[in-house]
Coordinates of C-alpha atoms in Angstrom, one line a residue:
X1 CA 4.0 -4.6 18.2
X2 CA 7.0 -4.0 15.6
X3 CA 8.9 -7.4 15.7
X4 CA 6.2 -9.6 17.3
X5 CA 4.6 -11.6 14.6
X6 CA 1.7 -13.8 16.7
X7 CA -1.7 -15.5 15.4
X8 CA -4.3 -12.8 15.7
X9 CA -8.1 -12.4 14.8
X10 CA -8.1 -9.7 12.9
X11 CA -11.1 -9.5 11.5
X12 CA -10.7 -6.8 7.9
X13 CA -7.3 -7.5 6.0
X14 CA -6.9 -4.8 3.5
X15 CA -4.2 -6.0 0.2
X16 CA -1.8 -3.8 -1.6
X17 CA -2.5 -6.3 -4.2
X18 CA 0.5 -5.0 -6.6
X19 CA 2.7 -4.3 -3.8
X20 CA 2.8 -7.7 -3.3
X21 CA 2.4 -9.3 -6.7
X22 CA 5.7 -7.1 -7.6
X23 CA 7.7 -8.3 -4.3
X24 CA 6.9 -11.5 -5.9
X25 CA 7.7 -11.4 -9.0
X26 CA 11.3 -10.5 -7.7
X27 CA 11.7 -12.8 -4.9
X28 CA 11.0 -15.8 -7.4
X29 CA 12.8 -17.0 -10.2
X30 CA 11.2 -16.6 -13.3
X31 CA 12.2 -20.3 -14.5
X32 CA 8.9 -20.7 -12.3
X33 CA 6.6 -21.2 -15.5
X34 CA 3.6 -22.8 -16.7
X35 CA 3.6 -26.0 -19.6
X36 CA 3.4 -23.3 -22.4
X37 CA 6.2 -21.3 -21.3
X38 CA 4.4 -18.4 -19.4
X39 CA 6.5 -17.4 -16.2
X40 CA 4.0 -18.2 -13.2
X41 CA 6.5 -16.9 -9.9
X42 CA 4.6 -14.0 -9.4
X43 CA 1.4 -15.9 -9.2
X44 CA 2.7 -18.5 -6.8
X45 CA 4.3 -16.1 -4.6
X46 CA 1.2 -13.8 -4.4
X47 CA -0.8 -16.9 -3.8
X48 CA 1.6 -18.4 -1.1
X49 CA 1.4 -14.5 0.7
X50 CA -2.4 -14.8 0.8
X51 CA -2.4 -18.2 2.3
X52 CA 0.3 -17.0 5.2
X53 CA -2.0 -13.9 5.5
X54 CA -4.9 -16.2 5.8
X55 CA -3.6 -18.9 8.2
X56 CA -1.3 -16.3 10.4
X57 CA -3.6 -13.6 10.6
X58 CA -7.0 -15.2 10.4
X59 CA -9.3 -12.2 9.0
X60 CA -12.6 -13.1 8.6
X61 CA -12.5 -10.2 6.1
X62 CA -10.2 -9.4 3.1
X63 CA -10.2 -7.5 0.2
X64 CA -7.5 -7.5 -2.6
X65 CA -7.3 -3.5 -3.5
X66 CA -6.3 -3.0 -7.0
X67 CA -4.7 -0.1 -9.0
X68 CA -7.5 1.3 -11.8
X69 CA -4.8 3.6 -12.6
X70 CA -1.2 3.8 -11.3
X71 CA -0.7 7.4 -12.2
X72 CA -4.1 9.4 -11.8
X73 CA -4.3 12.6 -13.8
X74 CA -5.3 14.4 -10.6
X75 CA -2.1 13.9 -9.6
X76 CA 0.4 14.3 -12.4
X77 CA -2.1 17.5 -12.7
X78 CA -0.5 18.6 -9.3
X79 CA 2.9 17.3 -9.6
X80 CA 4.1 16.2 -13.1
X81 CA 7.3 15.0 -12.3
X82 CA 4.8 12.5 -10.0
X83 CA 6.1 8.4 -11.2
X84 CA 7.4 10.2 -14.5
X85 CA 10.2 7.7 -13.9
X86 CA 8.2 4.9 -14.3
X87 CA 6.7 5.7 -17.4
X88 CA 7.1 3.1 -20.2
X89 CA 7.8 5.7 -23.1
X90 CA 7.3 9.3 -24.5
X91 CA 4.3 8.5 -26.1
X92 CA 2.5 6.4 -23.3
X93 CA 0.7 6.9 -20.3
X94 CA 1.4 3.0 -19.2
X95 CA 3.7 1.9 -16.4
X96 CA 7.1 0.4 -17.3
X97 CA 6.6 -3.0 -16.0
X98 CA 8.6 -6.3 -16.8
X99 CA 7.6 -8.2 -19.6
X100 CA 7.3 -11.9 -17.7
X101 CA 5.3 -9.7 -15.0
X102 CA 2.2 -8.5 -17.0
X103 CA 0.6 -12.3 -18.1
X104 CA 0.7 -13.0 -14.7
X105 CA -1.5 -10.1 -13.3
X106 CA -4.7 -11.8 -15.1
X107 CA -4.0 -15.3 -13.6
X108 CA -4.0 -13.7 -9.9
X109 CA -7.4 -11.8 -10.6
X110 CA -8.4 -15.4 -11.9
X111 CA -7.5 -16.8 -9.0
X112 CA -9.0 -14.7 -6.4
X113 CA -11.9 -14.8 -8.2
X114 CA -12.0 -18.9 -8.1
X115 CA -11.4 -18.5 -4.7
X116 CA -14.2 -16.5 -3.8
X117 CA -12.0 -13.3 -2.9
X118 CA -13.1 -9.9 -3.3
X119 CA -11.2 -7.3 -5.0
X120 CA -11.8 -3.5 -4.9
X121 CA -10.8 -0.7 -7.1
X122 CA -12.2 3.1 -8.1
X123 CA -11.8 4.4 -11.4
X124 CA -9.3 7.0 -11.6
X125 CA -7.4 6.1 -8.3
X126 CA -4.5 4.2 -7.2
X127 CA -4.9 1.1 -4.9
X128 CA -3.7 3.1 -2.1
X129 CA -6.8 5.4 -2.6
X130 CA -8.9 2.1 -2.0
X131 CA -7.1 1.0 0.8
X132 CA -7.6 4.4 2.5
X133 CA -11.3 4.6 1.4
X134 CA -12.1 1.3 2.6
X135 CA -10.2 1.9 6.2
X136 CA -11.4 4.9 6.5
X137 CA -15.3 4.2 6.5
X138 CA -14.3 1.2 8.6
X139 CA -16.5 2.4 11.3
X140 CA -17.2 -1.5 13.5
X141 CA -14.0 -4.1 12.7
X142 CA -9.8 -3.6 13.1
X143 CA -8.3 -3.2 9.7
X144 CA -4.8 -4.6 9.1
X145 CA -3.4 -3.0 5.6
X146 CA -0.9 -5.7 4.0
X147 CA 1.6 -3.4 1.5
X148 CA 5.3 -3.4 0.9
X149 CA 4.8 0.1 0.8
X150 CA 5.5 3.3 3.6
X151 CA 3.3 5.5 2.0
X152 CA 0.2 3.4 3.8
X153 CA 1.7 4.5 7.2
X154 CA -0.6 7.5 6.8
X155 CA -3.2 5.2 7.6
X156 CA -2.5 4.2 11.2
X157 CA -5.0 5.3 13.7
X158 CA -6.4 4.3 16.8
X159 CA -9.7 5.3 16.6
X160 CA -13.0 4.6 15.5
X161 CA -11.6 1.5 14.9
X162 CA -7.9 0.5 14.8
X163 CA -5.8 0.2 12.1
X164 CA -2.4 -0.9 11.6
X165 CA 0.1 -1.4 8.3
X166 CA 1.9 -5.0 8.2
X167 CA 4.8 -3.8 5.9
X168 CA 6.7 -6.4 3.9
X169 CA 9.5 -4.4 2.5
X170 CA 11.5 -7.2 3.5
X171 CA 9.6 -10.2 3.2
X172 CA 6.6 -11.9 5.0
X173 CA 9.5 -13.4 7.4
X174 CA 10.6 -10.3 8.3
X175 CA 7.2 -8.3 8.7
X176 CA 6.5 -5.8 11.0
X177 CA 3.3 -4.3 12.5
X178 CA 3.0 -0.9 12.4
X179 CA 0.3 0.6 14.2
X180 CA 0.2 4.9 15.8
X181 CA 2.7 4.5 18.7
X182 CA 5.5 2.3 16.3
X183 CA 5.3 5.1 13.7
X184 CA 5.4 7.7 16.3
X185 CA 8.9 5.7 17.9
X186 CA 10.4 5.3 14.8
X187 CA 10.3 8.8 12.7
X188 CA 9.2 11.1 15.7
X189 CA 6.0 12.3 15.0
X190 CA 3.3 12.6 17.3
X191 CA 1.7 10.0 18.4
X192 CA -2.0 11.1 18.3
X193 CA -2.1 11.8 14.8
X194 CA 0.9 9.7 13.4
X195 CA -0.7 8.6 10.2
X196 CA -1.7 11.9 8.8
X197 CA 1.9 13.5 10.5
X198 CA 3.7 10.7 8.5
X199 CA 2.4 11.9 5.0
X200 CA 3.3 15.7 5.9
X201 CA 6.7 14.3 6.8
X202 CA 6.8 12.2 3.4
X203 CA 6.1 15.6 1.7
X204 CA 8.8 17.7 3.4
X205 CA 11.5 15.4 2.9
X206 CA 10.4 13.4 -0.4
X207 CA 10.5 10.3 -2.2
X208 CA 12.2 10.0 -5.5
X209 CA 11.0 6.9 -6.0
X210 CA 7.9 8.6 -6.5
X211 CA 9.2 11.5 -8.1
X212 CA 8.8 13.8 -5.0
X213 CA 11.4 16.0 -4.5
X214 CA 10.8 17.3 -1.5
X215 CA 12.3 20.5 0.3
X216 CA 16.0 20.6 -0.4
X217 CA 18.0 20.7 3.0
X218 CA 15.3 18.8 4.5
X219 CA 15.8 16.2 5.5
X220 CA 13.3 13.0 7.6
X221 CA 14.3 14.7 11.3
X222 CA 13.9 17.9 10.6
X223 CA 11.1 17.3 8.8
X224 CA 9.3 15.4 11.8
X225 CA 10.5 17.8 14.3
X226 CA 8.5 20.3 12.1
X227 CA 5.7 18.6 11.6
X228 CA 5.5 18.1 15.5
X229 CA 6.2 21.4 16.0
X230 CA 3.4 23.1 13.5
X231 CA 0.9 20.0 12.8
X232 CA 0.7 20.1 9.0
X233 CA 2.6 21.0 6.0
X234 CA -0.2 23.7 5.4
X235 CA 0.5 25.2 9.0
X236 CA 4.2 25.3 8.5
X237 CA 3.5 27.0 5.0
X238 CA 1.0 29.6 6.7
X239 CA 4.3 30.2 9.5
X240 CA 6.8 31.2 6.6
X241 CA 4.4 32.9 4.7
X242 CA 4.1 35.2 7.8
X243 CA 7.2 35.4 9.0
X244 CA 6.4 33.3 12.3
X245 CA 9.4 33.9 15.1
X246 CA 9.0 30.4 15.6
X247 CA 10.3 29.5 12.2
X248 CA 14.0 30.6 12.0
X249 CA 15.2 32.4 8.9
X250 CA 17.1 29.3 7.5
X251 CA 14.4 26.9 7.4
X252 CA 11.7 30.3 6.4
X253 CA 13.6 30.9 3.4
X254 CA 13.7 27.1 2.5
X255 CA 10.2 26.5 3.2
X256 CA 9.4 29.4 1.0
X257 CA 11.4 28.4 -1.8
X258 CA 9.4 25.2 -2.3
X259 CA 6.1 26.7 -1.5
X260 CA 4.8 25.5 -5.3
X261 CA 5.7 22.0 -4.7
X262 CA 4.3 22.2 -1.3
X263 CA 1.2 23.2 -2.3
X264 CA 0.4 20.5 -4.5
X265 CA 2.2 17.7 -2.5
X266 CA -0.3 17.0 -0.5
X267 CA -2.9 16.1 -2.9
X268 CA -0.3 13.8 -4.7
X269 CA 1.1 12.1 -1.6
X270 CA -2.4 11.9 0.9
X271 CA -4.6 8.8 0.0
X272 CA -8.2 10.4 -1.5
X273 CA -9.9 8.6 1.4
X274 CA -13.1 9.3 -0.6
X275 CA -12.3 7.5 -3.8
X276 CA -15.5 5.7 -5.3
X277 CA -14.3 2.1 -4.7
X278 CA -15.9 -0.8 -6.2
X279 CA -15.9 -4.2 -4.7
X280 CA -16.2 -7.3 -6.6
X281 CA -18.4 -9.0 -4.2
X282 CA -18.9 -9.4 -0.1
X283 CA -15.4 -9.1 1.8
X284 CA -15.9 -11.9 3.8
X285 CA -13.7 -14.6 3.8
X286 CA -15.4 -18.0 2.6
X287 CA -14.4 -21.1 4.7
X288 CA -13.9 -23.1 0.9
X289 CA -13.4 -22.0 -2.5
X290 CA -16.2 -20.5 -4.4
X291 CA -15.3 -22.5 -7.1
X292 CA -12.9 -25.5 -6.7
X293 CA -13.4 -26.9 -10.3
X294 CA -12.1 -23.5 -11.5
X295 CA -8.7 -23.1 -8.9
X296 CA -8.1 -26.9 -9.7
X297 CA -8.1 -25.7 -13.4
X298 CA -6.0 -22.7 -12.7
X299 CA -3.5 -24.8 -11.0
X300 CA -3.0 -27.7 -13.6
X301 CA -3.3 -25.0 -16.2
X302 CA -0.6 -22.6 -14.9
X303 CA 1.2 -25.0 -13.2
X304 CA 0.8 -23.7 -9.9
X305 CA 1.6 -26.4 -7.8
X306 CA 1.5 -26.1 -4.5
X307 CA 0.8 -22.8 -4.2
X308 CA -2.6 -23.4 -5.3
X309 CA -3.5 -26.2 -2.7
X310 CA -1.9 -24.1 0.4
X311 CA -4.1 -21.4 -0.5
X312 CA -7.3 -23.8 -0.3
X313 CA -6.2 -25.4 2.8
X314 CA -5.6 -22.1 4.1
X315 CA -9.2 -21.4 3.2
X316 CA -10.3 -24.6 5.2
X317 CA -8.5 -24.3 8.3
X318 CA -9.8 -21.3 9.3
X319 CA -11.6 -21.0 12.3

């Protein structure tokens, strides 16, 4: 369905929460501020994103998946150079992230919890750990994952229960459902295991906005056309380790010289679908604010405007 945006009951919406908190904070000026001077665009953005989610999508489930930690030693264990990037110093383990940014992330928890949202998280794991834990145990209802993000195309599948990435790279305007057969027509993997083929892909030809380097020479055709071809990073390793025919020598000796980083990349770059999440309360959507007294204090406090009341209408007109 990649270009068709149409009102849908879909009944678990699964948030990249920061995802789409920082594609707010950037598509809003930060003039946007509250009476004492606190920048509030983030928060309005986020808010106005939920309440299009909520009135164009119509979930009667939702859960806001949060980050408990944006770099999780298991990881940097496997691949140091793993977000080294983002780091805010030497001598810290925090994320570099922009000063009129981090207030706001305590008035969207706030919020969702006014509105009677729930959020998830697991100690130790990235959001995108709880977004894969949560689809994957999703054994009765279609889960749609909301994220900004590619790396939650591993998660497309068509069975036990569908699930599909709305990605929002480029805006809410410009989304894009992606469900097994639009990954499998855009980067040329196979179709009947697209989301898992989509992360082996991801490791072969990297991400250095993740610090993943990926196999030098390799780049996203070749890696798909491998992938196809052997089924998994770890079969394509076990090919060049033996000498498989079916390998030629070029791509043997390549493979072989980034056997360290391929043996680790898939712990960094595959969501740990059995992360211990959390949730903050029942996922299901309420049909009016858990707490209206509170939102209406948010929203004169922080100035929200109309963000705010979209967000409680959205709430209301449900079905």
């Amino acid at each position: 369905m990649q270009g068709v945006w149409q009102a849908v009951l879909v009944t678990l919406a699964l948030l990249d929460s920061a995802s789409l908190y920082f594609r707010a904070f950037y598509a809003l000026p930060d003039s946007l501020t509250a009476p004492d001077g606190t920048p509030v665009n983030a928060v309005r953005g986020f808010a106005d994103t939920l309440a299009r989610i909520l009135t164009e999508r119509r979930p009667s489930r939702l859960v806001a998946c949060l980050d408990a930690d944006w770099r999780p030693q298991f990881r940097v264990e496997a691949l140091p150079s793993y977000k080294a990037h983002r780091v805010a110093g030497p001598d810290s383990d925090a994320e570099d992230v922009p000063d009129a940014l981090t207030p706001q992330v305590p008035i969207i928890l706030d919020l969702l919890a006014a509105v009677g949202l729930a959020t998830a998280e697991a100690r130790g794991y990235e959001a995108d750990d709880v977004i894969g834990a949560l689809a994957a145990r999703e054994k009765q209802d279609p889960v749609e994952v909301v994220t900004g993000d590619r790396d939650l195309f591993q998660l497309v599948r068509d069975e036990p229960t569908p699930v599909s990435v709305i990605y929002v790279g480029r805006g809410w305007a410009k989304a894009e459902i992606f469900g097994p057969a639009e990954i499998a027509a855009k980067y040329g993997v196979p179709r009947d295991h697209a989301g898992p083929a989509y992360a082996d892909m991801a490791i072969l030809r990297g991400d250095p906005s993740d610090g993943l380097p990926g196999v030098a020479g390799i780049g996203e055709k070749t890696a798909a056309r491998l992938i196809t071809q052997f089924g998994s990073v770890e079969a394509l390793l076990d090919a060049a380790r033996t000498g498989s025919t079916e390998l030629p020598l070029k791509l043997r000796l390549k493979i072989s010289g980034a056997e360290d980083y391929l043996d680790a990349a898939p712990t960094v770059v595959r969501a740990a679908t059995g992360a211990p999440v959390l949730l903050s309360g029942p996922d299901t959507v309420p049909a009016q604010a858990a707490d209206p007294g509170r939102v209406a204090e948010l929203a004169q406090r922080w100035n929200l405007g109309g963000s705010a009341q979209r967000l409680l209408k959205a709430l209301e007109a449900r079905p």
